[in-house]
């Protein structure tokens, strides 16, 4: 998840495949653990790749939990194991895995992004808020330029959404290009 949100979805998918293989090999060639790790990593990466709100981490935790639970249920049904207590324990482990993986990715996202100079959407949201000191100063000293910046950024954001680009990055870029 962290690779998908900070760097690139393709790199995250590649890392997911490698991690899945490593888990499968380190567990003595267990196909169940290989699929469990691979599916969890892929779902988490795909769920969080185009993040624009912090609640995307909560959604990713839910998706990872559902994916892991589906893998557990599928392998339990294939193997013909109907141990209720064991199944409940495995499903709780799937829930814990989803919550823990999203929580760790969130904390690492907040720490690693700024530490390595990677501009995160949290920083962009901070720059885009209307109460930012630069906007307040612009509104007071040059209201026409302020209004023009808002209009240009709205048009740029809509254009970015239409072509699938990062709309928040385009909005903030147009604010500060127009102001500068």
Coordinates of N, CA and C in Angstrom, one line a residue:
X1 N 0.8 -1.2 0.0 CA 0.0 0.0 0.0 C 0.9 1.3 0.0
X2 N 1.9 1.2 0.8 CA 2.8 2.4 0.9 C 3.4 2.7 -0.4
X3 N 3.9 1.7 -1.1 CA 4.5 2.0 -2.4 C 3.5 2.6 -3.4
X4 N 2.3 2.1 -3.4 CA 1.3 2.6 -4.3 C 0.9 4.0 -4.0
X5 N 0.8 4.4 -2.7 CA 0.4 5.8 -2.4 C 1.6 6.8 -2.5
X6 N 2.8 6.3 -2.3 CA 3.9 7.3 -2.3 C 4.6 7.3 -3.7
X7 N 4.7 6.2 -4.3 CA 5.5 6.1 -5.6 C 4.7 5.8 -6.8
X8 N 4.3 4.5 -7.0 CA 3.8 4.2 -8.2 C 3.0 2.9 -8.1
X9 N 1.9 2.7 -8.8 CA 1.0 1.5 -8.7 C 1.8 0.3 -9.3
X10 N 2.4 0.6 -10.4 CA 3.2 -0.5 -11.1 C 4.2 -1.1 -10.2
X11 N 5.0 -0.3 -9.5 CA 6.0 -0.7 -8.6 C 5.4 -1.5 -7.4
X12 N 4.2 -1.0 -7.0 CA 3.5 -1.7 -5.9 C 3.1 -3.1 -6.3
X13 N 2.6 -3.2 -7.5 CA 2.1 -4.5 -8.0 C 3.3 -5.5 -8.1
X14 N 4.4 -5.0 -8.6 CA 5.6 -5.8 -8.7 C 6.1 -6.3 -7.3
X15 N 6.1 -5.3 -6.4 CA 6.5 -5.7 -5.0 C 5.5 -6.6 -4.4
X16 N 4.3 -6.5 -4.7 CA 3.3 -7.4 -4.2 C 3.5 -8.9 -4.7
X17 N 3.9 -9.0 -6.0 CA 4.1 -10.3 -6.5 C 5.4 -10.9 -5.9
X18 N 6.4 -10.1 -5.7 CA 7.6 -10.6 -5.1 C 7.4 -11.0 -3.7
X19 N 6.6 -10.2 -2.9 CA 6.3 -10.5 -1.5 C 5.5 -11.7 -1.4
X20 N 4.5 -11.9 -2.3 CA 3.7 -13.1 -2.3 C 4.5 -14.4 -2.5
X21 N 5.4 -14.3 -3.5 CA 6.3 -15.4 -3.7 C 7.2 -15.7 -2.5
X22 N 7.7 -14.7 -1.9 CA 8.6 -14.9 -0.8 C 7.8 -15.5 0.4
X23 N 6.6 -15.0 0.6 CA 5.8 -15.6 1.7 C 5.5 -17.1 1.4
X24 N 5.2 -17.4 0.1 CA 4.9 -18.7 -0.2 C 6.1 -19.6 -0.1
X25 N 7.2 -19.2 -0.5 CA 8.5 -20.0 -0.4 C 8.9 -20.1 1.1
X26 N 8.8 -19.1 1.9 CA 9.2 -19.2 3.3 C 8.3 -20.0 4.1
X27 N 7.1 -20.2 3.6 CA 6.1 -21.1 4.4 C 6.2 -22.5 3.9
X28 N 7.2 -22.9 3.3 CA 7.3 -24.3 2.8 C 6.5 -24.6 1.5
X29 N 6.3 -23.6 0.7 CA 5.6 -23.8 -0.5 C 4.1 -23.8 -0.4
X30 N 3.6 -23.2 0.6 CA 2.1 -23.1 0.9 C 1.4 -22.3 -0.1
X31 N 0.6 -22.9 -1.0 CA -0.2 -22.1 -2.0 C -1.2 -21.2 -1.3
X32 N -1.7 -21.6 -0.2 CA -2.7 -20.8 0.5 C -2.1 -19.5 1.0
X33 N -0.9 -19.6 1.6 CA -0.3 -18.4 2.1 C 0.2 -17.5 1.0
X34 N 0.7 -18.1 -0.1 CA 1.1 -17.3 -1.3 C -0.1 -16.5 -1.8
X35 N -1.2 -17.2 -2.0 CA -2.4 -16.5 -2.6 C -2.9 -15.4 -1.6
X36 N -2.9 -15.8 -0.3 CA -3.4 -14.9 0.8 C -2.5 -13.6 0.8
X37 N -1.2 -13.7 0.7 CA -0.3 -12.6 0.7 C -0.5 -11.8 -0.6
X38 N -0.5 -12.5 -1.7 CA -0.6 -11.8 -3.0 C -1.9 -11.0 -3.1
X39 N -3.0 -11.7 -2.8 CA -4.3 -11.0 -3.0 C -4.4 -9.8 -2.0
X40 N -4.0 -10.0 -0.8 CA -4.0 -8.9 0.1 C -3.2 -7.7 -0.3
X41 N -2.0 -8.0 -0.8 CA -1.1 -6.9 -1.2 C -1.7 -6.2 -2.5
X42 N -2.2 -7.0 -3.4 CA -2.7 -6.4 -4.6 C -4.0 -5.6 -4.4
X43 N -4.9 -6.1 -3.6 CA -6.1 -5.3 -3.3 C -5.8 -4.1 -2.5
X44 N -4.9 -4.1 -1.6 CA -4.5 -2.9 -0.8 C -3.8 -1.9 -1.8
X45 N -3.0 -2.3 -2.7 CA -2.3 -1.4 -3.6 C -3.3 -0.7 -4.5
X46 N -4.2 -1.6 -5.1 CA -5.2 -1.0 -6.0 C -6.2 -0.1 -5.3
X47 N -6.5 -0.4 -4.1 CA -7.5 0.4 -3.4 C -7.0 1.8 -3.0
X48 N -5.7 1.9 -2.9 CA -5.1 3.1 -2.3 C -4.3 3.9 -3.4
X49 N -4.2 3.4 -4.6 CA -3.3 4.0 -5.6 C -3.7 5.4 -6.0
X50 N -5.0 5.7 -6.1 CA -5.4 7.1 -6.4 C -6.0 7.7 -5.2
X51 N -5.2 8.1 -4.2 CA -5.7 8.6 -2.9 C -6.0 10.1 -3.0
X52 N -7.1 10.5 -2.5 CA -7.4 11.9 -2.5 C -8.0 12.3 -1.2
X53 N -8.3 11.3 -0.3 CA -8.8 11.6 1.1 C -8.2 10.6 2.0
X54 N -8.1 11.0 3.3 CA -7.6 10.1 4.3 C -8.4 8.9 4.5
X55 N -9.7 9.0 4.3 CA -10.6 7.8 4.5 C -10.3 6.7 3.5
X56 N -9.5 7.0 2.5 CA -9.1 5.9 1.6 C -8.4 4.8 2.3
X57 N -7.7 5.1 3.4 CA -7.0 4.1 4.1 C -8.0 3.2 4.8
X58 N -9.1 3.8 5.3 CA -10.1 3.0 5.9 C -10.8 2.0 4.9
X59 N -11.1 2.6 3.7 CA -11.6 1.7 2.7 C -10.7 0.6 2.3
X60 N -9.4 0.9 2.2 CA -8.4 -0.1 1.8 C -8.3 -1.2 2.9
X61 N -8.5 -0.8 4.2 CA -8.5 -1.8 5.2 C -9.7 -2.8 5.0
X62 N -10.8 -2.2 4.7 CA -12.0 -3.0 4.4 C -11.9 -3.9 3.2
X63 N -11.3 -3.4 2.2 CA -11.1 -4.2 1.0 C -10.1 -5.4 1.2
X64 N -9.0 -5.1 1.9 CA -8.0 -6.1 2.2 C -8.6 -7.2 3.1
X65 N -9.4 -6.7 4.1 CA -10.1 -7.7 5.0 C -11.0 -8.6 4.2
X66 N -11.8 -8.0 3.3 CA -12.8 -8.8 2.5 C -12.0 -9.8 1.6
X67 N -10.9 -9.3 1.0 CA -10.2 -10.2 0.1 C -9.5 -11.3 0.8
X68 N -8.9 -11.0 2.0 CA -8.3 -12.1 2.8 C -9.4 -13.0 3.3
X69 N -10.5 -12.5 3.7 CA -11.6 -13.4 4.2 C -12.1 -14.3 3.1
X70 N -12.2 -13.8 1.9 CA -12.6 -14.6 0.7 C -11.6 -15.7 0.4
X71 N -10.3 -15.4 0.5 CA -9.2 -16.4 0.3 C -9.3 -17.5 1.4
X72 N -9.5 -17.1 2.6 CA -9.6 -18.1 3.7 C -10.8 -19.0 3.5
X73 N -12.0 -18.4 3.2 CA -13.2 -19.2 3.0 C -13.0 -20.1 1.8
X74 N -12.4 -19.6 0.7 CA -12.2 -20.5 -0.5 C -11.4 -21.7 -0.2
X75 N -10.2 -21.5 0.5 CA -9.3 -22.6 0.8 C -9.9 -23.5 1.8
X76 N -10.7 -23.0 2.8 CA -11.3 -23.9 3.7 C -12.4 -24.7 3.1
X77 N -13.1 -24.2 2.1 CA -14.1 -25.0 1.4 C -13.5 -26.0 0.5
X78 N -12.4 -25.6 -0.2 CA -11.7 -26.5 -1.1 C -11.1 -27.7 -0.3
X79 N -10.6 -27.4 0.9 CA -9.9 -28.5 1.7 C -11.0 -29.3 2.5
X80 N -12.2 -28.8 2.5 CA -13.3 -29.6 3.2 C -13.2 -29.5 4.7
X81 N -12.6 -28.4 5.2 CA -12.4 -28.2 6.6 C -13.6 -27.3 7.1
X82 N -14.3 -27.8 8.0 CA -15.5 -27.1 8.5 C -15.4 -26.8 10.0
X83 N -14.2 -26.6 10.5 CA -14.0 -26.3 11.9 C -14.4 -24.8 12.1
X84 N -15.5 -24.6 12.8 CA -16.1 -23.3 13.1 C -15.2 -22.4 13.8
X85 N -14.6 -22.9 14.9 CA -13.7 -22.1 15.8 C -12.5 -21.7 15.0
X86 N -11.9 -22.6 14.2 CA -10.7 -22.3 13.4 C -11.0 -21.3 12.3
X87 N -12.2 -21.5 11.7 CA -12.6 -20.5 10.7 C -12.8 -19.1 11.2
X88 N -13.4 -19.0 12.4 CA -13.6 -17.7 13.0 C -12.3 -17.1 13.4
X89 N -11.4 -17.9 13.9 CA -10.0 -17.4 14.2 C -9.3 -16.9 12.9
X90 N -9.4 -17.6 11.8 CA -8.8 -17.2 10.6 C -9.5 -15.9 10.0
X91 N -10.8 -15.8 10.2 CA -11.5 -14.6 9.7 C -11.1 -13.4 10.6
X92 N -10.9 -13.6 11.9 CA -10.5 -12.5 12.8 C -9.0 -12.1 12.4
X93 N -8.2 -13.1 12.0 CA -6.9 -12.8 11.6 C -6.9 -11.9 10.3
X94 N -7.8 -12.3 9.4 CA -8.0 -11.5 8.2 C -8.4 -10.0 8.5
X95 N -9.3 -9.9 9.5 CA -9.7 -8.5 9.9 C -8.5 -7.8 10.5
X96 N -7.8 -8.4 11.4 CA -6.6 -7.8 12.0 C -5.6 -7.4 10.9
X97 N -5.4 -8.3 10.0 CA -4.4 -8.0 8.9 C -4.8 -6.8 8.1
X98 N -6.1 -6.7 7.8 CA -6.6 -5.5 7.0 C -6.4 -4.2 7.8
X99 N -6.8 -4.3 9.0 CA -6.7 -3.0 9.9 C -5.3 -2.7 10.1
X100 N -4.5 -3.7 10.5 CA -3.1 -3.4 10.8 C -2.3 -2.9 9.6
X101 N -2.5 -3.5 8.4 CA -1.8 -3.1 7.2 C -2.1 -1.7 6.8
X102 N -3.4 -1.3 6.9 CA -3.8 0.0 6.5 C -3.3 1.0 7.5
X103 N -3.3 0.7 8.8 CA -2.9 1.6 9.8 C -1.4 1.8 9.7
X104 N -0.6 0.8 9.5 CA 0.8 1.0 9.3 C 1.2 1.8 8.1
X105 N 0.4 1.5 7.0 CA 0.6 2.3 5.8 C 0.3 3.7 6.0
X106 N -0.7 4.0 6.7 CA -1.1 5.4 7.0 C 0.0 6.1 7.8
X107 N 0.4 5.5 8.9 CA 1.5 6.1 9.7 C 2.7 6.3 8.9
X108 N 3.1 5.3 8.1 CA 4.3 5.4 7.3 C 4.2 6.5 6.3
X109 N 3.0 6.6 5.7 CA 2.7 7.6 4.7 C 2.9 9.0 5.3
X110 N 2.4 9.3 6.5 CA 2.6 10.6 7.1 C 4.0 10.9 7.5
X111 N 4.8 9.8 7.8 CA 6.2 10.0 8.2 C 7.2 10.0 7.1
X112 N 7.1 9.0 6.2 CA 8.1 8.8 5.2 C 7.9 9.8 4.0
X113 N 6.7 10.1 3.6 CA 6.5 11.1 2.5 C 7.3 12.4 2.7
X114 N 7.0 13.1 3.8 CA 7.7 14.4 4.0 C 9.2 14.2 4.3
X115 N 9.6 13.1 5.0 CA 11.0 12.8 5.3 C 11.8 12.7 4.0
X116 N 11.3 12.1 3.0 CA 12.0 11.9 1.7 C 11.7 13.0 0.7
X117 N 10.9 14.0 1.1 CA 10.6 15.1 0.1 C 9.6 14.7 -0.9
X118 N 8.7 13.7 -0.6 CA 7.7 13.3 -1.6 C 6.5 14.2 -1.2
X119 N 5.9 14.9 -2.2 CA 4.8 15.7 -1.9 C 3.5 14.8 -1.8
X120 N 2.9 14.9 -0.7 CA 1.7 14.0 -0.5 C 0.4 14.8 -0.7
X121 N -0.7 14.2 -0.8 CA -1.9 14.9 -1.0 C -2.3 15.7 0.3
X122 N -1.8 15.3 1.5 CA -2.0 16.0 2.7 C -1.4 17.4 2.6
X123 N -0.2 17.4 2.1 CA 0.5 18.7 1.9 C -0.2 19.6 0.8
X124 N -0.7 18.9 -0.2 CA -1.4 19.7 -1.3 C -2.7 20.2 -0.7
X125 N -3.4 19.4 0.1 CA -4.6 19.9 0.8 C -4.4 21.1 1.6
X126 N -3.2 21.1 2.3 CA -2.8 22.3 3.2 C -2.6 23.5 2.3
X127 N -2.0 23.3 1.1 CA -1.8 24.5 0.3 C -3.0 24.9 -0.4
X128 N -4.0 24.1 -0.6 CA -5.2 24.4 -1.3 C -6.3 25.0 -0.5
X129 N -6.1 25.0 0.8 CA -7.2 25.5 1.7 C -7.3 27.0 1.5
X130 N -8.5 27.5 1.5 CA -8.8 28.9 1.3 C -8.3 29.8 2.4
X131 N -8.0 29.3 3.6 CA -7.5 30.1 4.7 C -6.0 30.1 4.8
X132 N -5.4 29.6 3.8 CA -3.9 29.6 3.7 C -3.5 31.1 3.8
X133 N -2.4 31.4 4.5 CA -2.0 32.9 4.6 C -1.8 33.6 3.3
X134 N -1.2 32.9 2.3 CA -1.0 33.5 1.0 C -2.3 33.9 0.3
X135 N -3.3 33.0 0.4 CA -4.6 33.3 -0.1 C -5.3 34.5 0.6
X136 N -5.2 34.5 1.9 CA -5.8 35.6 2.7 C -5.1 36.9 2.3
X137 N -3.8 36.9 2.2 CA -3.1 38.1 1.8 C -3.6 38.6 0.4
X138 N -3.7 37.6 -0.5 CA -4.1 37.9 -1.9 C -5.5 38.4 -1.9
X139 N -6.4 37.9 -1.1 CA -7.8 38.3 -1.1 C -7.9 39.8 -0.6
X140 N -7.1 40.1 0.4 CA -7.1 41.4 0.9 C -6.4 42.5 0.0
X141 N -5.3 42.1 -0.6 CA -4.6 43.1 -1.4 C -4.9 43.1 -2.9
X142 N -5.4 42.0 -3.4 CA -5.7 41.9 -4.8 C -6.9 41.0 -5.1
X143 N -8.1 41.5 -4.7 CA -9.3 40.6 -4.8 C -9.5 40.1 -6.3
X144 N -9.2 40.9 -7.3 CA -9.4 40.4 -8.6 C -8.5 39.3 -9.0
X145 N -7.3 39.4 -8.6 CA -6.3 38.3 -8.9 C -6.7 37.0 -8.1
X146 N -7.2 37.2 -6.9 CA -7.7 36.1 -6.1 C -8.8 35.4 -6.8
X147 N -9.8 36.1 -7.3 CA -10.9 35.6 -8.0 C -10.5 34.9 -9.3
X148 N -9.6 35.5 -10.0 CA -9.0 34.9 -11.2 C -8.3 33.6 -10.9
X149 N -7.6 33.5 -9.8 CA -6.9 32.3 -9.4 C -7.9 31.2 -9.1
X150 N -8.9 31.5 -8.5 CA -10.0 30.5 -8.1 C -10.6 30.0 -9.4
X151 N -11.0 30.9 -10.3 CA -11.6 30.5 -11.6 C -10.7 29.6 -12.4
X152 N -9.4 30.0 -12.6 CA -8.5 29.2 -13.4 C -8.2 27.9 -12.7
X153 N -8.1 27.8 -11.4 CA -7.9 26.5 -10.8 C -9.1 25.6 -10.9
X154 N -10.3 26.1 -10.9 CA -11.5 25.3 -11.1 C -11.5 24.7 -12.5
X155 N -11.2 25.5 -13.5 CA -11.1 25.0 -14.9 C -10.0 24.0 -15.0
X156 N -8.9 24.3 -14.5 CA -7.8 23.3 -14.6 C -8.1 22.0 -13.9
X157 N -8.8 22.1 -12.7 CA -9.1 20.9 -12.0 C -10.1 20.0 -12.8
X158 N -11.1 20.7 -13.4 CA -12.1 19.9 -14.2 C -11.4 19.3 -15.4
X159 N -10.5 20.0 -16.1 CA -9.7 19.4 -17.2 C -8.9 18.2 -16.8
X160 N -8.3 18.3 -15.6 CA -7.5 17.2 -15.1 C -8.3 16.0 -14.8
X161 N -9.5 16.2 -14.2 CA -10.4 15.1 -14.0 C -10.9 14.5 -15.3
X162 N -11.1 15.3 -16.3 CA -11.5 14.7 -17.6 C -10.5 13.8 -18.3
X163 N -9.2 14.1 -18.0 CA -8.2 13.3 -18.7 C -7.5 12.3 -17.7
X164 N -8.0 12.2 -16.5 CA -7.5 11.3 -15.5 C -6.3 11.7 -14.8
X165 N -5.9 12.9 -14.8 CA -4.7 13.4 -14.1 C -5.0 13.7 -12.6
X166 N -4.0 14.0 -11.9 CA -4.2 14.3 -10.4 C -4.8 15.7 -10.3
X167 N -6.1 15.8 -10.0 CA -6.8 17.0 -10.0 C -6.4 18.0 -8.9
X168 N -6.1 17.4 -7.7 CA -5.6 18.2 -6.6 C -4.3 18.9 -6.9
X169 N -3.4 18.1 -7.5 CA -2.0 18.7 -7.9 C -2.2 19.8 -8.9
X170 N -3.1 19.6 -9.9 CA -3.3 20.6 -10.9 C -3.9 21.8 -10.3
X171 N -4.9 21.6 -9.4 CA -5.5 22.8 -8.7 C -4.5 23.6 -8.0
X172 N -3.7 23.0 -7.1 CA -2.7 23.7 -6.4 C -1.6 24.3 -7.3
X173 N -1.2 23.6 -8.3 CA -0.3 24.2 -9.2 C -0.8 25.4 -9.9
X174 N -2.1 25.4 -10.3 CA -2.6 26.6 -11.0 C -2.8 27.7 -10.0
X175 N -3.1 27.4 -8.7 CA -3.1 28.5 -7.7 C -1.8 29.3 -7.7
X176 N -0.8 28.5 -7.5 CA 0.5 29.1 -7.2 C 1.2 29.6 -8.5
X177 N 0.9 29.0 -9.6 CA 1.4 29.6 -10.9 C 0.8 30.9 -11.2
X178 N -0.6 31.0 -11.0 CA -1.3 32.2 -11.2 C -0.9 33.3 -10.2
X179 N -0.6 32.9 -9.0 CA -0.3 33.9 -8.0 C 1.2 34.4 -8.2
X180 N 2.0 33.5 -8.5 CA 3.4 33.8 -8.7 C 3.7 34.6 -9.9

